[in-house]
mmCIF file of C-alpha atoms in Angstrom:
data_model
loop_
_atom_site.group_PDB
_atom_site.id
_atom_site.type_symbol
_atom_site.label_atom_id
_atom_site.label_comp_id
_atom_site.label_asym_id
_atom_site.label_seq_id
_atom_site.Cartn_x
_atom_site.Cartn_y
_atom_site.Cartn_z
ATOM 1 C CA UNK A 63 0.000 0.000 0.000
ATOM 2 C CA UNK A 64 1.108 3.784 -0.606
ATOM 3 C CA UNK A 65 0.625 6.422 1.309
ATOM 4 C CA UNK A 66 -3.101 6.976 -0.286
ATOM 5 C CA UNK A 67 -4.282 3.755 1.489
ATOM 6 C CA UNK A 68 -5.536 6.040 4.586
ATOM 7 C CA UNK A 69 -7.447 8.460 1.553
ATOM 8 C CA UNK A 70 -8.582 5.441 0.067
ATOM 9 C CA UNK A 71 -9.768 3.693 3.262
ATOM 10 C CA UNK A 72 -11.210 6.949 4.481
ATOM 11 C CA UNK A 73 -13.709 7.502 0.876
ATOM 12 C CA UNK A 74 -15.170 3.952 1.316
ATOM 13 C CA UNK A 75 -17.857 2.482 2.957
ATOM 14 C CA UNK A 76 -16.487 0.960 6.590
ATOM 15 C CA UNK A 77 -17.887 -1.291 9.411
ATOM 16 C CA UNK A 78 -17.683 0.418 12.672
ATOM 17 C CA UNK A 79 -18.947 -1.693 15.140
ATOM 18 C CA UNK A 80 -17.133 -3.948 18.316
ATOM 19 C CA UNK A 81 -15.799 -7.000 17.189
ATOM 20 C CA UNK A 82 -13.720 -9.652 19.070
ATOM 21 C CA UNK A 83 -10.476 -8.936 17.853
ATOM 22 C CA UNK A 84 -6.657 -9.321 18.775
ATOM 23 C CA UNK A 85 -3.957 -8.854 16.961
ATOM 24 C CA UNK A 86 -0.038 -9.647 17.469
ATOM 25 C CA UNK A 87 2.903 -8.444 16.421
ATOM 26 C CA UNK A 88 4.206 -9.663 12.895
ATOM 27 C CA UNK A 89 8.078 -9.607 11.197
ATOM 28 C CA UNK A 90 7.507 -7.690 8.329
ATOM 29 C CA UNK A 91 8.103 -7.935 5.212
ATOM 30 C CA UNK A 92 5.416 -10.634 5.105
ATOM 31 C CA UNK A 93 6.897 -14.171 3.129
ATOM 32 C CA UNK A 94 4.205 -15.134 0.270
ATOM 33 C CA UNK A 95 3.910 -18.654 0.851
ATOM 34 C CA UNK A 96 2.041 -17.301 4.284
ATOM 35 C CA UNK A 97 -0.115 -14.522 2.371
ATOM 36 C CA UNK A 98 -1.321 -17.341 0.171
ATOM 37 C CA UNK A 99 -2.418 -19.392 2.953
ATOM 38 C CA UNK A 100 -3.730 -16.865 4.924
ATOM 39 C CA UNK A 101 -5.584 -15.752 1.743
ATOM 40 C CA UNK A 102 -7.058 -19.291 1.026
ATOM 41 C CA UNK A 103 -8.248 -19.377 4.949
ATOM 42 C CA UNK A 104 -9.848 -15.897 4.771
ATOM 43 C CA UNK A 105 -11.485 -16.449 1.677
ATOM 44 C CA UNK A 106 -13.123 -19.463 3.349
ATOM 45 C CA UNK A 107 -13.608 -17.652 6.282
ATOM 46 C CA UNK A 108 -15.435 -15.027 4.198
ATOM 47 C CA UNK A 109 -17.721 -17.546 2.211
ATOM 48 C CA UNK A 110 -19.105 -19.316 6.059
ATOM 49 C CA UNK A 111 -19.914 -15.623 7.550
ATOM 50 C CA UNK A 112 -21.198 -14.792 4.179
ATOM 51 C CA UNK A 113 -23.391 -18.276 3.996
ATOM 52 C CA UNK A 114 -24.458 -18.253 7.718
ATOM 53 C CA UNK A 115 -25.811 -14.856 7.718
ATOM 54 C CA UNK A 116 -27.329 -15.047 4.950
ATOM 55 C CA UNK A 117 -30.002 -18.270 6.171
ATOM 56 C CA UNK A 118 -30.453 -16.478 8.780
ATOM 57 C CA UNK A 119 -31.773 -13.406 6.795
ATOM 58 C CA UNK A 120 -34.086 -15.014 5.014
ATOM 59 C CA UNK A 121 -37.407 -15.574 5.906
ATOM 60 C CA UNK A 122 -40.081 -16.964 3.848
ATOM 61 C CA UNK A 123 -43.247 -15.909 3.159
ATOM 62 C CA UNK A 124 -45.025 -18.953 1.418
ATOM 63 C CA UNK A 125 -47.522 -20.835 3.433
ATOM 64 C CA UNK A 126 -47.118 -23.888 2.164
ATOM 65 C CA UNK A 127 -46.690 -26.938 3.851
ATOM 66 C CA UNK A 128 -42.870 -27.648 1.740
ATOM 67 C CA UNK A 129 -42.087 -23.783 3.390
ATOM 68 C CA UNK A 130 -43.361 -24.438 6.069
ATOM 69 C CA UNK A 131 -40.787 -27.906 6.583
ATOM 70 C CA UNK A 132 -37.914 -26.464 4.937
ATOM 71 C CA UNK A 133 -38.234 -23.621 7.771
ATOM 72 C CA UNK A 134 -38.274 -26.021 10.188
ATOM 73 C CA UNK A 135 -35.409 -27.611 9.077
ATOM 74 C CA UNK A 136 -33.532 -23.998 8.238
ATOM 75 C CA UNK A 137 -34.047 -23.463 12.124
ATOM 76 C CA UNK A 138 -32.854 -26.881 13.320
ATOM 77 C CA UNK A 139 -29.687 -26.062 10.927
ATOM 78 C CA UNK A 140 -29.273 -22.803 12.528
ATOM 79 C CA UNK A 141 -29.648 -24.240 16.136
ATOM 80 C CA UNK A 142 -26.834 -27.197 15.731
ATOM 81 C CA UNK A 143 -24.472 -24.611 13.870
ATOM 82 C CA UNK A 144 -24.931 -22.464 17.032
ATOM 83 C CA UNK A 145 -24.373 -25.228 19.204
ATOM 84 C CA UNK A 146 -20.936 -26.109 17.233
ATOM 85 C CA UNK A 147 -19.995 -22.941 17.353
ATOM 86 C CA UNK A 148 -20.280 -22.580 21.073
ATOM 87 C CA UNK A 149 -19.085 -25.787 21.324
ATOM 88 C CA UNK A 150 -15.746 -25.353 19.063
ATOM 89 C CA UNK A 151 -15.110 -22.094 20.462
ATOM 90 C CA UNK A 152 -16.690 -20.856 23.984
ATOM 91 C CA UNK A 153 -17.466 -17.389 24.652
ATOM 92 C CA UNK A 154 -14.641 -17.509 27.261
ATOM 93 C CA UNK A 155 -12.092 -18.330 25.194
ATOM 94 C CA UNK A 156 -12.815 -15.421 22.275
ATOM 95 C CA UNK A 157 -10.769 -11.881 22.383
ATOM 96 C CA UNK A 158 -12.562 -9.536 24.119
ATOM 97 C CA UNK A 159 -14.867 -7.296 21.789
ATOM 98 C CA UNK A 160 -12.890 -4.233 20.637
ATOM 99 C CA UNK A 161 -14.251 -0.678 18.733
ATOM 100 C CA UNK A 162 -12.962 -0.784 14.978
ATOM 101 C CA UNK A 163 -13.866 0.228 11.963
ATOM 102 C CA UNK A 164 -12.322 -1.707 8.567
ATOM 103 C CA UNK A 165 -12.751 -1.868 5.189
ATOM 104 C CA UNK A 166 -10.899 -4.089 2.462
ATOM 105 C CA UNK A 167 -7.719 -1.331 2.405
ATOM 106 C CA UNK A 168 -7.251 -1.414 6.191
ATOM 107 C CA UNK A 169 -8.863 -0.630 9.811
ATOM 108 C CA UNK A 170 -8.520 1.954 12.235
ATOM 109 C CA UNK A 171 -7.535 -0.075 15.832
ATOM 110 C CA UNK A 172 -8.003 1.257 19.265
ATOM 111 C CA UNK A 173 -4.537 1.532 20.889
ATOM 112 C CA UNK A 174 -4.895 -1.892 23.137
ATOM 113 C CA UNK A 175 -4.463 -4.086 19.450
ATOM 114 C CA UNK A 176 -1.474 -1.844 18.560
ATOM 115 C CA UNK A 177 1.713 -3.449 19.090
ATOM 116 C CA UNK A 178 4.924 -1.720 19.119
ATOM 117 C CA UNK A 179 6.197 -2.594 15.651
ATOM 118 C CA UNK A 180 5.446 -1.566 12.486
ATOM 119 C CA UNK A 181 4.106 -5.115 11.192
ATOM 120 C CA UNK A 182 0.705 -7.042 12.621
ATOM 121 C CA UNK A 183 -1.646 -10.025 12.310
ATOM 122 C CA UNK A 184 -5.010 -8.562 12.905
ATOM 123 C CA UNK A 185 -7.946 -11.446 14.324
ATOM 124 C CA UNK A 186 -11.281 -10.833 13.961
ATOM 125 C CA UNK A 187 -14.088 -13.315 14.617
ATOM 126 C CA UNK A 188 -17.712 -12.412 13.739
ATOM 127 C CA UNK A 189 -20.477 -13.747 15.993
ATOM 128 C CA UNK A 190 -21.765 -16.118 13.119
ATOM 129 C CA UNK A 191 -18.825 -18.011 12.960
ATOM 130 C CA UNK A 192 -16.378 -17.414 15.589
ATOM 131 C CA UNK A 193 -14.348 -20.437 14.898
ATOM 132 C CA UNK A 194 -13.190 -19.108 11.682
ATOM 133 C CA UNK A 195 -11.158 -15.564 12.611
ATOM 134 C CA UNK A 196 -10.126 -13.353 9.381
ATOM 135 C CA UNK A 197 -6.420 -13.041 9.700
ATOM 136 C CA UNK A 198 -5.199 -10.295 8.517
ATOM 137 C CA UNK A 199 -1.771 -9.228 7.885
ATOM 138 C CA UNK A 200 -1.418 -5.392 8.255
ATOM 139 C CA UNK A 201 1.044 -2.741 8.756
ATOM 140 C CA UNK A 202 0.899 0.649 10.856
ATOM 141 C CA UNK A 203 0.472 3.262 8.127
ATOM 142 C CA UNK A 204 -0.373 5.816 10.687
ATOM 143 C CA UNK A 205 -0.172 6.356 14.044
ATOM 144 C CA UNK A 206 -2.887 9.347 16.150
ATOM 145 C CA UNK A 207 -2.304 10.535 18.964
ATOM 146 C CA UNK A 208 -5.190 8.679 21.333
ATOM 147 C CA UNK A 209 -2.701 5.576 21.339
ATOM 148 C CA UNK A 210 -5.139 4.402 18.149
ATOM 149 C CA UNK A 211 -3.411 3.464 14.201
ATOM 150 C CA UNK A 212 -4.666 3.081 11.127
ATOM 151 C CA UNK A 213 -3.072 -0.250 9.410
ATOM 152 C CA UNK A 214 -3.431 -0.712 5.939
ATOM 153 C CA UNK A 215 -4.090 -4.279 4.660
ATOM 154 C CA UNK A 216 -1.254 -6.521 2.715
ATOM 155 C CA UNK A 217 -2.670 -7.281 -0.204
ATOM 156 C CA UNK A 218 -5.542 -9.546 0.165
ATOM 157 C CA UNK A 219 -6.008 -10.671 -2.961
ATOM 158 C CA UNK A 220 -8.881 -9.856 -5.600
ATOM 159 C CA UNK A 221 -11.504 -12.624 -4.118
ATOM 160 C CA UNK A 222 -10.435 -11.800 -0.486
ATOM 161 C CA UNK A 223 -10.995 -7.786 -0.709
ATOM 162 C CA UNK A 224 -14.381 -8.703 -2.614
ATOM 163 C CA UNK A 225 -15.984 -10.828 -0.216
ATOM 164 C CA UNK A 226 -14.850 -8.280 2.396
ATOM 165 C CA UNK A 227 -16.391 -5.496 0.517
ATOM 166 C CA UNK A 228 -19.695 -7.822 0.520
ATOM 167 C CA UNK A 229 -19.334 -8.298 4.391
ATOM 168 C CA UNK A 230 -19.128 -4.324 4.955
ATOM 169 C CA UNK A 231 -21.573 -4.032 2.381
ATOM 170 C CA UNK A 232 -24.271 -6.355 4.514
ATOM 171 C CA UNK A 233 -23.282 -4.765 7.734
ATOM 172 C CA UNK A 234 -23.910 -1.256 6.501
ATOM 173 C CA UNK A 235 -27.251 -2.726 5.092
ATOM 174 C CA UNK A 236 -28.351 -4.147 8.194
ATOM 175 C CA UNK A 237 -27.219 -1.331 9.969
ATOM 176 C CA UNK A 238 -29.615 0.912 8.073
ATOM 177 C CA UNK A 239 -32.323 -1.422 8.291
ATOM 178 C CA UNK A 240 -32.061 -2.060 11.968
ATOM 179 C CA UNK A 241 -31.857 1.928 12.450
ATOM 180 C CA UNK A 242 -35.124 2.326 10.219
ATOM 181 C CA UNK A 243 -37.133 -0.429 12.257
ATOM 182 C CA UNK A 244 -36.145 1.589 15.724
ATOM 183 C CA UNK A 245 -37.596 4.572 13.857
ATOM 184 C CA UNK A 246 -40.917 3.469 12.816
#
């Protein structure tokens, strides 16, 4: 990334919400045979969140009886995913919840997940599939002065910075929607 990450991060569409997130420090610069795996695990990663949360979105309005048993079944699938994910990884054992906001160029990080060098492995873990954190390999691009830094993003990759893009996307949707339901 350039110097224009932090313009470019600041003109597009974030998430700004608390997620559980850590992050460690990270010997930079970053070998490729890692950015490829961690690319292949985020892109999966990416494709659960973007699966789970979208079942659970839907919600059908057809009567009939097939509906009807395929909601059923859509809640029984929902119920023993939650129960696997509590299972695989208890609410005990996740990061505490952190204030960020991120984008596909890079996130801005309270000063607690700010380590001292310049290189980091940002975690995050959304509540639909906590077993599967988004690693993130980042670097401080700038530093303010409330302890807080904005890291830009190592390249991701085309498919990885898409499907984030899709998960901001859907956050900022619900967001609005949420916000609009309080309203009426």
């Amino acid at each position: 990334m350039t110097a224009s990450a932090w313009n470019e991060f600041e003109q597009r569409l974030a998430c700004e919400d608390s997620w559980h997130a850590d992050s460690q420090a990270l010997a930079w610069p970053l070998p490729e045979g890692l950015a490829q795996r961690l690319a292949e695990r985020n892109a999966a990663a990416l494709a659960s969140v973007a699966a789970l949360e979208e079942r659970r979105a839907e919600t059908p309005d057809d009567d009939s009886p097939v509906m009807q048993e395929l909601s059923r079944l859509d809640a029984k699938l929902n119920a023993l995913i939650d129960m696997i994910n509590r299972v695989a990884t208890p609410a005990d054992a996740l990061p505490p919840r952190q204030a960020l906001r991120f984008n596909a160029i890079g996130a801005v990080l309270p000063a607690a997940l700010v380590p001292a060098g310049e290189g980091l492995m940002l975690r995050l873990r959304f509540d639909a599939c906590p077993g599967m954190p988004l690693e993130l390999p980042a670097y401080v691009e700038r530093r303010f002065d409330d302890g807080s830094a904005f890291v830009a993003f190592h390249t991701l990759g085309d498919g990885v910075a898409a499907s984030l893009e899709r998960f901001v996307f859907r956050h900022h949707r619900r967001k609005v929607a949420g916000a609009r339901q309080a309203g009426i």
